[in-house]
Amino acid sequence: MRYFRTTAACLLTAAVLSLAACGTKVAGSDSGSGADPGSAPTGTAVATATATHAASSVPVLTGMDLPAAMDAAALAGYGNVATHDATGAERAETVDADWQVCFQHPAPGTAAAFGTHVELGIVKATEECPASDRTTSRTKSPVR
């Protein structure tokens, strides 16, 4: 688990820095030699990029194995992820790779601020997903 948290933190930091770097170039400028006369000033471009990245769509995590879903959530800016057994049996996952994601909240495509809590309903990888999430209480496992 510690390895995953460290890796997720590094990936998230790299993603944030990449997004920040995207906002520093003015639209219509060429290799830093200046902006087109009709383009927005640099400060406006940075402010627009920051506002655009304050919220994003929650990625599709259902159908993935648990490690891939956790990585995808972290890369998209949603590192606050918890899991629960979607069968209602309250089994705890001991090896993440043995589980698959059947349900998620917020739903895929939902606009949500970065860092929003994501809850995954999971079952063993060898099992079929139930027709509905049978867990009555969310956040059975600790937030990662």
Short mmCIF file of N, CA, C and O in Angstrom, two decimals:
data_model
loop_
_atom_site.label_atom_id
_atom_site.label_comp_id
_atom_site.label_asym_id
_atom_site.label_seq_id
_atom_site.Cartn_x
_atom_site.Cartn_y
_atom_site.Cartn_z
N MET A 1 0.81 -1.19 0.00
CA MET A 1 0.00 0.00 0.00
C MET A 1 0.86 1.26 0.00
O MET A 1 0.54 2.21 -0.65
N ARG A 2 1.94 1.24 0.77
CA ARG A 2 2.80 2.42 0.84
C ARG A 2 3.38 2.73 -0.53
O ARG A 2 3.47 3.88 -0.91
N TYR A 3 3.76 1.69 -1.29
CA TYR A 3 4.31 1.89 -2.62
C TYR A 3 3.26 2.58 -3.50
O TYR A 3 3.57 3.50 -4.23
N PHE A 4 2.00 2.13 -3.42
CA PHE A 4 0.95 2.72 -4.24
C PHE A 4 0.76 4.19 -3.90
O PHE A 4 0.63 5.02 -4.78
N ARG A 5 0.73 4.52 -2.62
CA ARG A 5 0.51 5.91 -2.21
C ARG A 5 1.64 6.80 -2.71
O ARG A 5 1.40 7.90 -3.17
N THR A 6 2.87 6.33 -2.58
CA THR A 6 4.01 7.10 -3.04
C THR A 6 3.94 7.29 -4.55
O THR A 6 4.14 8.40 -5.06
N THR A 7 3.65 6.21 -5.27
CA THR A 7 3.56 6.29 -6.72
C THR A 7 2.42 7.22 -7.14
O THR A 7 2.59 8.07 -8.02
N ALA A 8 1.28 7.08 -6.49
CA ALA A 8 0.13 7.93 -6.82
C ALA A 8 0.45 9.39 -6.55
O ALA A 8 0.10 10.27 -7.33
N ALA A 9 1.11 9.67 -5.44
CA ALA A 9 1.46 11.04 -5.10
C ALA A 9 2.42 11.63 -6.14
O ALA A 9 2.26 12.77 -6.56
N CYS A 10 3.39 10.84 -6.57
CA CYS A 10 4.34 11.30 -7.59
C CYS A 10 3.64 11.55 -8.92
O CYS A 10 3.88 12.57 -9.58
N LEU A 11 2.75 10.64 -9.31
CA LEU A 11 2.02 10.81 -10.57
C LEU A 11 1.10 12.01 -10.52
O LEU A 11 0.99 12.77 -11.48
N LEU A 12 0.44 12.20 -9.39
CA LEU A 12 -0.45 13.34 -9.24
C LEU A 12 0.33 14.65 -9.29
O LEU A 12 -0.08 15.60 -9.95
N THR A 13 1.47 14.69 -8.63
CA THR A 13 2.31 15.88 -8.66
C THR A 13 2.77 16.18 -10.09
O THR A 13 2.72 17.33 -10.53
N ALA A 14 3.18 15.15 -10.81
CA ALA A 14 3.62 15.33 -12.19
C ALA A 14 2.47 15.84 -13.05
O ALA A 14 2.66 16.73 -13.90
N ALA A 15 1.27 15.31 -12.84
CA ALA A 15 0.11 15.76 -13.62
C ALA A 15 -0.22 17.21 -13.33
O ALA A 15 -0.50 17.99 -14.24
N VAL A 16 -0.17 17.60 -12.06
CA VAL A 16 -0.47 18.99 -11.69
C VAL A 16 0.57 19.93 -12.29
O VAL A 16 0.23 20.98 -12.83
N LEU A 17 1.82 19.55 -12.21
CA LEU A 17 2.87 20.40 -12.79
C LEU A 17 2.73 20.50 -14.30
O LEU A 17 2.93 21.57 -14.89
N SER A 18 2.35 19.40 -14.95
CA SER A 18 2.13 19.43 -16.40
C SER A 18 0.99 20.35 -16.76
O SER A 18 1.06 21.10 -17.72
N LEU A 19 -0.09 20.28 -15.98
CA LEU A 19 -1.24 21.16 -16.24
C LEU A 19 -0.86 22.62 -16.03
O LEU A 19 -1.28 23.49 -16.78
N ALA A 20 -0.08 22.87 -15.00
CA ALA A 20 0.35 24.25 -14.74
C ALA A 20 1.21 24.77 -15.89
O ALA A 20 1.09 25.92 -16.30
N ALA A 21 2.06 23.90 -16.41
CA ALA A 21 2.92 24.30 -17.52
C ALA A 21 2.11 24.57 -18.78
O ALA A 21 2.44 25.44 -19.58
N CYS A 22 1.01 23.86 -18.96
CA CYS A 22 0.16 24.07 -20.13
C CYS A 22 -0.42 25.48 -20.15
O CYS A 22 -0.62 26.05 -21.21
N GLY A 23 -0.69 26.04 -19.01
CA GLY A 23 -1.32 27.34 -18.94
C GLY A 23 -0.37 28.50 -19.16
O GLY A 23 -0.81 29.63 -19.29
N THR A 24 0.92 28.28 -19.23
CA THR A 24 1.86 29.39 -19.33
C THR A 24 2.09 29.84 -20.77
O THR A 24 2.56 30.93 -20.98
N LYS A 25 1.73 29.05 -21.74
CA LYS A 25 1.95 29.44 -23.13
C LYS A 25 0.71 30.14 -23.66
O LYS A 25 -0.40 29.69 -23.48
N VAL A 26 0.90 31.25 -24.30
CA VAL A 26 -0.21 32.02 -24.84
C VAL A 26 -0.66 31.39 -26.14
O VAL A 26 0.17 31.01 -26.98
N ALA A 27 -1.96 31.29 -26.34
CA ALA A 27 -2.49 30.74 -27.58
C ALA A 27 -2.01 31.59 -28.74
O ALA A 27 -2.07 32.81 -28.70
N GLY A 28 -1.52 30.92 -29.79
CA GLY A 28 -1.08 31.63 -30.98
C GLY A 28 0.38 32.06 -30.93
O GLY A 28 0.86 32.67 -31.86
N SER A 29 1.09 31.77 -29.85
CA SER A 29 2.50 32.18 -29.80
C SER A 29 3.36 31.09 -30.41
O SER A 29 2.99 29.93 -30.43
N ASP A 30 4.51 31.47 -30.92
CA ASP A 30 5.42 30.49 -31.50
C ASP A 30 6.68 30.41 -30.67
O ASP A 30 7.31 31.40 -30.40
N SER A 31 7.03 29.27 -30.23
CA SER A 31 8.24 28.95 -29.47
C SER A 31 8.75 30.09 -28.60
O SER A 31 9.93 30.36 -28.54
N GLY A 32 7.84 30.79 -27.96
CA GLY A 32 8.23 31.80 -26.97
C GLY A 32 8.67 33.13 -27.53
O GLY A 32 9.12 33.98 -26.81
N SER A 33 8.54 33.38 -28.86
CA SER A 33 9.03 34.65 -29.41
C SER A 33 8.01 35.77 -29.30
O SER A 33 8.30 36.88 -29.67
N GLY A 34 6.82 35.47 -28.78
CA GLY A 34 5.81 36.52 -28.61
C GLY A 34 4.46 36.02 -29.07
O GLY A 34 4.34 35.03 -29.76
N ALA A 35 3.43 36.75 -28.68
CA ALA A 35 2.08 36.35 -29.01
C ALA A 35 1.59 37.05 -30.25
O ALA A 35 2.09 38.10 -30.62
N ASP A 36 0.58 36.46 -30.89
CA ASP A 36 -0.09 37.12 -31.99
C ASP A 36 -0.77 38.38 -31.45
O ASP A 36 -1.22 38.41 -30.31
N PRO A 37 -0.90 39.40 -32.27
CA PRO A 37 -1.54 40.61 -31.79
C PRO A 37 -2.96 40.38 -31.29
O PRO A 37 -3.41 41.04 -30.39
N GLY A 38 -3.69 39.41 -31.87
CA GLY A 38 -5.08 39.18 -31.48
C GLY A 38 -5.24 38.21 -30.34
O GLY A 38 -6.35 37.93 -29.91
N SER A 39 -4.17 37.66 -29.79
CA SER A 39 -4.32 36.66 -28.73
C SER A 39 -4.40 37.32 -27.37
O SER A 39 -4.04 38.47 -27.19
N ALA A 40 -4.86 36.55 -26.39
CA ALA A 40 -5.04 37.06 -25.03
C ALA A 40 -3.69 37.25 -24.35
O ALA A 40 -2.73 36.55 -24.65
N PRO A 41 -3.60 38.17 -23.40
CA PRO A 41 -2.36 38.34 -22.65
C PRO A 41 -2.07 37.09 -21.82
O PRO A 41 -2.97 36.32 -21.51
N THR A 42 -0.81 36.92 -21.45
CA THR A 42 -0.37 35.74 -20.73
C THR A 42 -1.17 35.52 -19.45
O THR A 42 -1.58 34.41 -19.16
N GLY A 43 -1.43 36.54 -18.67
CA GLY A 43 -2.17 36.40 -17.42
C GLY A 43 -3.55 35.82 -17.64
O GLY A 43 -4.02 35.00 -16.87
N THR A 44 -4.22 36.20 -18.71
CA THR A 44 -5.54 35.68 -19.02
C THR A 44 -5.45 34.21 -19.38
O THR A 44 -6.27 33.41 -18.96
N ALA A 45 -4.45 33.83 -20.13
CA ALA A 45 -4.30 32.43 -20.52
C ALA A 45 -4.07 31.55 -19.30
O ALA A 45 -4.63 30.47 -19.19
N VAL A 46 -3.25 32.01 -18.37
CA VAL A 46 -2.99 31.24 -17.16
C VAL A 46 -4.24 31.13 -16.31
O VAL A 46 -4.58 30.06 -15.83
N ALA A 47 -4.99 32.22 -16.15
CA ALA A 47 -6.21 32.19 -15.35
C ALA A 47 -7.24 31.26 -15.97
O ALA A 47 -7.91 30.51 -15.27
N THR A 48 -7.37 31.28 -17.29
CA THR A 48 -8.32 30.41 -17.97
C THR A 48 -7.93 28.95 -17.80
O THR A 48 -8.76 28.11 -17.52
N ALA A 49 -6.65 28.64 -17.94
CA ALA A 49 -6.19 27.26 -17.78
C ALA A 49 -6.43 26.78 -16.36
O ALA A 49 -6.86 25.66 -16.14
N THR A 50 -6.20 27.63 -15.37
CA THR A 50 -6.41 27.24 -13.97
C THR A 50 -7.88 26.98 -13.71
O THR A 50 -8.24 25.99 -13.10
N ALA A 51 -8.77 27.83 -14.20
CA ALA A 51 -10.20 27.65 -14.00
C ALA A 51 -10.69 26.38 -14.69
O ALA A 51 -11.51 25.66 -14.16
N THR A 52 -10.17 26.09 -15.87
CA THR A 52 -10.57 24.91 -16.61
C THR A 52 -10.20 23.64 -15.87
O THR A 52 -10.93 22.67 -15.90
N HIS A 53 -9.07 23.62 -15.18
CA HIS A 53 -8.59 22.42 -14.51
C HIS A 53 -9.03 22.31 -13.06
O HIS A 53 -8.62 21.41 -12.36
N ALA A 54 -9.86 23.23 -12.58
CA ALA A 54 -10.34 23.15 -11.21
C ALA A 54 -11.33 22.02 -11.03
O ALA A 54 -11.51 21.52 -9.95
N ALA A 55 -11.99 21.61 -12.10
CA ALA A 55 -12.92 20.49 -12.06
C ALA A 55 -12.75 19.70 -13.35
O ALA A 55 -12.32 20.24 -14.36
N SER A 56 -13.10 18.45 -13.29
CA SER A 56 -12.95 17.59 -14.44
C SER A 56 -14.05 16.54 -14.40
O SER A 56 -14.79 16.45 -13.43
N SER A 57 -14.14 15.74 -15.44
CA SER A 57 -15.09 14.64 -15.45
C SER A 57 -14.45 13.43 -14.79
O SER A 57 -13.30 13.10 -15.08
N VAL A 58 -15.20 12.78 -13.94
CA VAL A 58 -14.72 11.57 -13.28
C VAL A 58 -14.54 10.50 -14.36
O VAL A 58 -15.45 10.27 -15.17
N PRO A 59 -13.38 9.84 -14.41
CA PRO A 59 -13.15 8.84 -15.46
C PRO A 59 -13.98 7.58 -15.25
O PRO A 59 -14.45 7.30 -14.15
N VAL A 60 -14.13 6.80 -16.32
CA VAL A 60 -14.80 5.50 -16.24
C VAL A 60 -13.84 4.53 -15.56
O VAL A 60 -12.75 4.27 -16.07
N LEU A 61 -14.22 4.02 -14.41
CA LEU A 61 -13.38 3.09 -13.65
C LEU A 61 -14.01 1.70 -13.61
O LEU A 61 -13.31 0.72 -13.31
N THR A 62 -15.30 1.60 -13.89
CA THR A 62 -15.98 0.30 -13.85
C THR A 62 -15.43 -0.60 -14.95
O THR A 62 -15.06 -0.13 -16.03
N GLY A 63 -15.33 -1.88 -14.64
CA GLY A 63 -14.80 -2.85 -15.58
C GLY A 63 -13.30 -3.03 -15.48
O GLY A 63 -12.74 -3.96 -16.06
N MET A 64 -12.62 -2.16 -14.74
CA MET A 64 -11.17 -2.25 -14.58
C MET A 64 -10.82 -3.13 -13.37
O MET A 64 -11.62 -3.26 -12.45
N ASP A 65 -9.60 -3.68 -13.40
CA ASP A 65 -9.14 -4.31 -12.16
C ASP A 65 -8.82 -3.18 -11.18
O ASP A 65 -8.61 -2.03 -11.58
N LEU A 66 -8.81 -3.50 -9.90
CA LEU A 66 -8.69 -2.46 -8.88
C LEU A 66 -7.42 -1.63 -8.99
O LEU A 66 -7.49 -0.40 -8.93
N PRO A 67 -6.23 -2.25 -9.19
CA PRO A 67 -5.03 -1.41 -9.31
C PRO A 67 -5.10 -0.42 -10.48
O PRO A 67 -4.72 0.74 -10.35
N ALA A 68 -5.62 -0.85 -11.62
CA ALA A 68 -5.73 0.04 -12.78
C ALA A 68 -6.71 1.17 -12.50
O ALA A 68 -6.47 2.32 -12.87
N ALA A 69 -7.81 0.85 -11.83
CA ALA A 69 -8.81 1.87 -11.50
C ALA A 69 -8.23 2.90 -10.53
O ALA A 69 -8.46 4.10 -10.67
N MET A 70 -7.49 2.43 -9.54
CA MET A 70 -6.88 3.34 -8.56
C MET A 70 -5.87 4.27 -9.26
O MET A 70 -5.84 5.47 -8.98
N ASP A 71 -5.08 3.71 -10.16
CA ASP A 71 -4.11 4.52 -10.91
C ASP A 71 -4.81 5.54 -11.79
O ASP A 71 -4.43 6.71 -11.84
N ALA A 72 -5.87 5.11 -12.49
CA ALA A 72 -6.60 6.02 -13.38
C ALA A 72 -7.25 7.15 -12.58
O ALA A 72 -7.23 8.31 -13.01
N ALA A 73 -7.80 6.83 -11.42
CA ALA A 73 -8.42 7.85 -10.57
C ALA A 73 -7.36 8.86 -10.12
O ALA A 73 -7.58 10.08 -10.17
N ALA A 74 -6.22 8.36 -9.67
CA ALA A 74 -5.15 9.25 -9.19
C ALA A 74 -4.63 10.13 -10.32
O ALA A 74 -4.42 11.34 -10.13
N LEU A 75 -4.43 9.56 -11.51
CA LEU A 75 -3.94 10.34 -12.64
C LEU A 75 -4.93 11.42 -13.07
O LEU A 75 -4.54 12.47 -13.57
N ALA A 76 -6.21 11.16 -12.87
CA ALA A 76 -7.24 12.13 -13.23
C ALA A 76 -7.45 13.19 -12.15
O ALA A 76 -8.23 14.11 -12.32
N GLY A 77 -6.74 13.05 -11.01
CA GLY A 77 -6.85 14.03 -9.94
C GLY A 77 -7.78 13.64 -8.81
O GLY A 77 -8.14 14.45 -7.98
N TYR A 78 -8.18 12.37 -8.81
CA TYR A 78 -9.07 11.87 -7.77
C TYR A 78 -8.36 10.79 -6.96
O TYR A 78 -8.61 9.61 -7.11
N GLY A 79 -7.46 11.20 -6.08
CA GLY A 79 -6.68 10.26 -5.29
C GLY A 79 -7.35 9.85 -4.00
O GLY A 79 -6.87 8.97 -3.29
N ASN A 80 -8.49 10.45 -3.67
CA ASN A 80 -9.23 10.15 -2.45
C ASN A 80 -10.24 9.04 -2.77
O ASN A 80 -11.40 9.31 -3.03
N VAL A 81 -9.77 7.78 -2.77
CA VAL A 81 -10.58 6.64 -3.22
C VAL A 81 -10.76 5.64 -2.08
O VAL A 81 -9.81 5.31 -1.38
N ALA A 82 -11.98 5.16 -1.92
CA ALA A 82 -12.28 4.10 -0.96
C ALA A 82 -13.00 2.98 -1.70
O ALA A 82 -13.57 3.20 -2.78
N THR A 83 -12.98 1.78 -1.14
CA THR A 83 -13.62 0.64 -1.77
C THR A 83 -14.55 -0.06 -0.78
O THR A 83 -14.40 0.09 0.43
N HIS A 84 -15.49 -0.80 -1.33
CA HIS A 84 -16.34 -1.66 -0.52
C HIS A 84 -16.74 -2.87 -1.35
O HIS A 84 -16.75 -2.81 -2.58
N ASP A 85 -17.05 -3.97 -0.68
CA ASP A 85 -17.48 -5.20 -1.34
C ASP A 85 -18.90 -5.00 -1.85
O ASP A 85 -19.84 -4.84 -1.07
N ALA A 86 -19.07 -5.00 -3.17
CA ALA A 86 -20.38 -4.73 -3.78
C ALA A 86 -21.38 -5.86 -3.56
O ALA A 86 -22.57 -5.67 -3.80
N THR A 87 -20.92 -7.05 -3.09
CA THR A 87 -21.85 -8.15 -2.84
C THR A 87 -22.57 -7.97 -1.52
O THR A 87 -23.53 -8.68 -1.23
N GLY A 88 -22.10 -7.06 -0.67
CA GLY A 88 -22.69 -6.86 0.64
C GLY A 88 -22.09 -7.76 1.70
O GLY A 88 -22.46 -7.70 2.87
N ALA A 89 -21.13 -8.61 1.32
CA ALA A 89 -20.53 -9.56 2.26
C ALA A 89 -19.46 -8.92 3.15
O ALA A 89 -18.94 -9.56 4.04
N GLU A 90 -19.12 -7.68 2.87
CA GLU A 90 -18.14 -6.93 3.65
C GLU A 90 -16.76 -7.59 3.70
O GLU A 90 -16.05 -7.51 4.69
N ARG A 91 -16.38 -8.24 2.60
CA ARG A 91 -15.04 -8.83 2.51
C ARG A 91 -14.04 -7.70 2.30
O ARG A 91 -14.31 -6.75 1.58
N ALA A 92 -12.89 -7.84 2.91
CA ALA A 92 -11.82 -6.85 2.73
C ALA A 92 -10.85 -7.38 1.68
O ALA A 92 -10.51 -8.56 1.67
N GLU A 93 -10.41 -6.47 0.80
CA GLU A 93 -9.44 -6.91 -0.20
C GLU A 93 -8.06 -6.94 0.43
O GLU A 93 -7.65 -5.99 1.09
N THR A 94 -7.38 -8.05 0.27
CA THR A 94 -6.02 -8.16 0.79
C THR A 94 -5.00 -8.00 -0.33
O THR A 94 -3.93 -7.48 -0.11
N VAL A 95 -5.37 -8.45 -1.51
CA VAL A 95 -4.52 -8.28 -2.69
C VAL A 95 -5.35 -7.53 -3.73
O VAL A 95 -6.31 -8.07 -4.27
N ASP A 96 -5.01 -6.27 -3.98
CA ASP A 96 -5.80 -5.42 -4.86
C ASP A 96 -6.03 -6.03 -6.24
O ASP A 96 -7.10 -5.89 -6.82
N ALA A 97 -5.04 -6.74 -6.77
CA ALA A 97 -5.13 -7.30 -8.12
C ALA A 97 -6.20 -8.38 -8.22
O ALA A 97 -6.61 -8.73 -9.33
N ASP A 98 -6.67 -8.89 -7.10
CA ASP A 98 -7.69 -9.94 -7.10
C ASP A 98 -9.11 -9.39 -7.20
O ASP A 98 -10.07 -10.15 -7.11
N TRP A 99 -9.26 -8.08 -7.37
CA TRP A 99 -10.57 -7.45 -7.36
C TRP A 99 -10.81 -6.65 -8.64
O TRP A 99 -9.87 -6.16 -9.26
N GLN A 100 -12.09 -6.52 -9.01
CA GLN A 100 -12.48 -5.70 -10.16
C GLN A 100 -13.55 -4.69 -9.72
O GLN A 100 -14.27 -4.92 -8.75
N VAL A 101 -13.64 -3.60 -10.45
CA VAL A 101 -14.58 -2.54 -10.12
C VAL A 101 -15.90 -2.76 -10.86
O VAL A 101 -15.91 -2.88 -12.09
N CYS A 102 -17.00 -2.79 -10.10
CA CYS A 102 -18.33 -2.95 -10.68
C CYS A 102 -19.14 -1.66 -10.64
O CYS A 102 -19.96 -1.42 -11.53
N PHE A 103 -18.94 -0.86 -9.60
CA PHE A 103 -19.73 0.36 -9.40
C PHE A 103 -18.81 1.49 -8.95
O PHE A 103 -17.78 1.23 -8.32
N GLN A 104 -19.20 2.69 -9.26
CA GLN A 104 -18.43 3.84 -8.79
C GLN A 104 -19.36 5.00 -8.49
O GLN A 104 -20.43 5.12 -9.09
N HIS A 105 -18.94 5.81 -7.54
CA HIS A 105 -19.65 7.03 -7.19
C HIS A 105 -18.61 8.10 -6.93
O HIS A 105 -17.69 7.86 -6.16
N PRO A 106 -18.66 9.25 -7.57
CA PRO A 106 -19.60 9.72 -8.56
C PRO A 106 -19.55 8.90 -9.85
O PRO A 106 -18.54 8.26 -10.16
N ALA A 107 -20.64 8.95 -10.60
CA ALA A 107 -20.75 8.21 -11.85
C ALA A 107 -19.74 8.72 -12.88
O ALA A 107 -19.33 9.88 -12.83
N PRO A 108 -19.33 7.85 -13.80
CA PRO A 108 -18.41 8.28 -14.85
C PRO A 108 -18.97 9.48 -15.62
O PRO A 108 -20.17 9.54 -15.89
N GLY A 109 -18.11 10.43 -15.92
CA GLY A 109 -18.50 11.61 -16.68
C GLY A 109 -19.07 12.74 -15.84
O GLY A 109 -19.28 13.83 -16.34
N THR A 110 -19.28 12.48 -14.54
CA THR A 110 -19.78 13.52 -13.65
C THR A 110 -18.71 14.59 -13.47
O THR A 110 -17.55 14.27 -13.23
N ALA A 111 -19.10 15.85 -13.57
CA ALA A 111 -18.16 16.95 -13.32
C ALA A 111 -17.93 17.02 -11.81
O ALA A 111 -18.88 17.10 -11.04
N ALA A 112 -16.68 16.95 -11.40
CA ALA A 112 -16.35 16.99 -9.98
C ALA A 112 -15.00 17.67 -9.80
O ALA A 112 -14.11 17.54 -10.63
N ALA A 113 -14.86 18.38 -8.70
CA ALA A 113 -13.60 19.05 -8.39
C ALA A 113 -12.51 18.02 -8.15
O ALA A 113 -12.79 16.92 -7.65
N PHE A 114 -11.29 18.37 -8.50
CA PHE A 114 -10.17 17.48 -8.21
C PHE A 114 -10.13 17.21 -6.72
O PHE A 114 -10.40 18.08 -5.90
N GLY A 115 -9.81 15.97 -6.35
CA GLY A 115 -9.74 15.60 -4.95
C GLY A 115 -11.05 15.10 -4.38
O GLY A 115 -11.11 14.67 -3.25
N THR A 116 -12.13 15.15 -5.18
CA THR A 116 -13.42 14.64 -4.73
C THR A 116 -13.29 13.17 -4.35
O THR A 116 -12.62 12.40 -5.03
N HIS A 117 -13.96 12.77 -3.26
CA HIS A 117 -13.95 11.38 -2.80
C HIS A 117 -14.62 10.49 -3.85
O HIS A 117 -15.71 10.79 -4.32
N VAL A 118 -13.96 9.40 -4.22
CA VAL A 118 -14.51 8.43 -5.16
C VAL A 118 -14.67 7.11 -4.41
O VAL A 118 -13.74 6.64 -3.74
N GLU A 119 -15.84 6.52 -4.52
CA GLU A 119 -16.16 5.25 -3.86
C GLU A 119 -16.32 4.17 -4.93
O GLU A 119 -17.07 4.36 -5.90
N LEU A 120 -15.62 3.05 -4.77
CA LEU A 120 -15.68 1.96 -5.74
C LEU A 120 -16.32 0.73 -5.11
O LEU A 120 -15.88 0.27 -4.05
N GLY A 121 -17.33 0.18 -5.77
CA GLY A 121 -17.93 -1.09 -5.38
C GLY A 121 -17.21 -2.20 -6.14
O GLY A 121 -17.19 -2.19 -7.37
N ILE A 122 -16.59 -3.12 -5.43
CA ILE A 122 -15.73 -4.12 -6.06
C ILE A 122 -16.18 -5.54 -5.72
O ILE A 122 -16.87 -5.77 -4.72
N VAL A 123 -15.81 -6.49 -6.57
CA VAL A 123 -15.98 -7.91 -6.32
C VAL A 123 -14.69 -8.62 -6.72
O VAL A 123 -13.85 -8.04 -7.42
N LYS A 124 -14.56 -9.86 -6.31
CA LYS A 124 -13.38 -10.65 -6.71
C LYS A 124 -13.33 -10.70 -8.23
O LYS A 124 -14.36 -10.74 -8.90
N ALA A 125 -12.13 -10.73 -8.77
CA ALA A 125 -11.94 -10.72 -10.22
C ALA A 125 -12.56 -11.95 -10.89
O ALA A 125 -12.93 -11.90 -12.06
N THR A 126 -12.70 -13.03 -10.15
CA THR A 126 -13.26 -14.27 -10.69
C THR A 126 -14.79 -14.28 -10.63
O THR A 126 -15.41 -15.21 -11.13
N GLU A 127 -15.39 -13.25 -10.03
CA GLU A 127 -16.84 -13.19 -9.87
C GLU A 127 -17.46 -12.23 -10.89
O GLU A 127 -16.79 -11.31 -11.38
N GLU A 128 -18.74 -12.43 -11.18
CA GLU A 128 -19.48 -11.49 -12.02
C GLU A 128 -20.00 -10.37 -11.14
O GLU A 128 -20.30 -10.57 -9.96
N CYS A 129 -20.13 -9.20 -11.71
CA CYS A 129 -20.68 -8.07 -10.97
C CYS A 129 -22.16 -8.31 -10.69
O CYS A 129 -22.88 -8.80 -11.56
N PRO A 130 -22.60 -7.98 -9.48
CA PRO A 130 -24.03 -8.10 -9.19
C PRO A 130 -24.82 -7.06 -10.00
O PRO A 130 -24.26 -6.08 -10.48
N ALA A 131 -26.13 -7.28 -10.12
CA ALA A 131 -26.98 -6.36 -10.88
C ALA A 131 -27.02 -4.98 -10.24
O ALA A 131 -27.16 -3.97 -10.93
N SER A 132 -26.89 -4.93 -8.92
CA SER A 132 -26.87 -3.65 -8.22
C SER A 132 -25.88 -3.74 -7.07
O SER A 132 -25.54 -4.84 -6.61
N ASP A 133 -25.44 -2.59 -6.61
CA ASP A 133 -24.51 -2.53 -5.48
C ASP A 133 -25.28 -2.91 -4.21
O ASP A 133 -26.22 -2.24 -3.83
N ARG A 134 -24.88 -4.00 -3.58
CA ARG A 134 -25.61 -4.51 -2.43
C ARG A 134 -25.11 -4.00 -1.09
O ARG A 134 -25.57 -4.44 -0.05
N THR A 135 -24.18 -3.07 -1.12
CA THR A 135 -23.66 -2.52 0.13
C THR A 135 -24.62 -1.45 0.62
O THR A 135 -25.00 -0.55 -0.12
N THR A 136 -25.02 -1.57 1.87
CA THR A 136 -25.97 -0.60 2.43
C THR A 136 -25.27 0.64 2.95
O THR A 136 -25.83 1.71 3.02
N SER A 137 -24.01 0.50 3.35
CA SER A 137 -23.27 1.63 3.91
C SER A 137 -21.98 1.79 3.13
O SER A 137 -21.23 0.84 2.95
N ARG A 138 -21.72 2.98 2.64
CA ARG A 138 -20.50 3.23 1.87
C ARG A 138 -19.29 3.38 2.78
O ARG A 138 -19.41 3.52 3.98
N THR A 139 -18.12 3.37 2.15
CA THR A 139 -16.83 3.58 2.82
C THR A 139 -16.56 2.49 3.84
O THR A 139 -16.28 2.74 5.01
N LYS A 140 -16.60 1.24 3.40
CA LYS A 140 -16.28 0.12 4.28
C LYS A 140 -14.77 0.01 4.50
O LYS A 140 -14.32 -0.31 5.56
N SER A 141 -13.98 0.25 3.45
CA SER A 141 -12.54 0.18 3.62
C SER A 141 -12.02 1.59 3.82
O SER A 141 -12.64 2.56 3.42
N PRO A 142 -10.86 1.71 4.46
CA PRO A 142 -10.32 3.05 4.70
C PRO A 142 -10.00 3.77 3.39
O PRO A 142 -9.67 3.13 2.41
N VAL A 143 -10.12 5.06 3.41
CA VAL A 143 -9.76 5.87 2.25
C VAL A 143 -8.28 5.74 2.03
O VAL A 143 -7.49 5.77 2.95
N ARG A 144 -7.90 5.57 0.78
CA ARG A 144 -6.48 5.37 0.44
C ARG A 144 -5.82 6.68 0.17
O ARG A 144 -6.24 7.50 -0.50
#
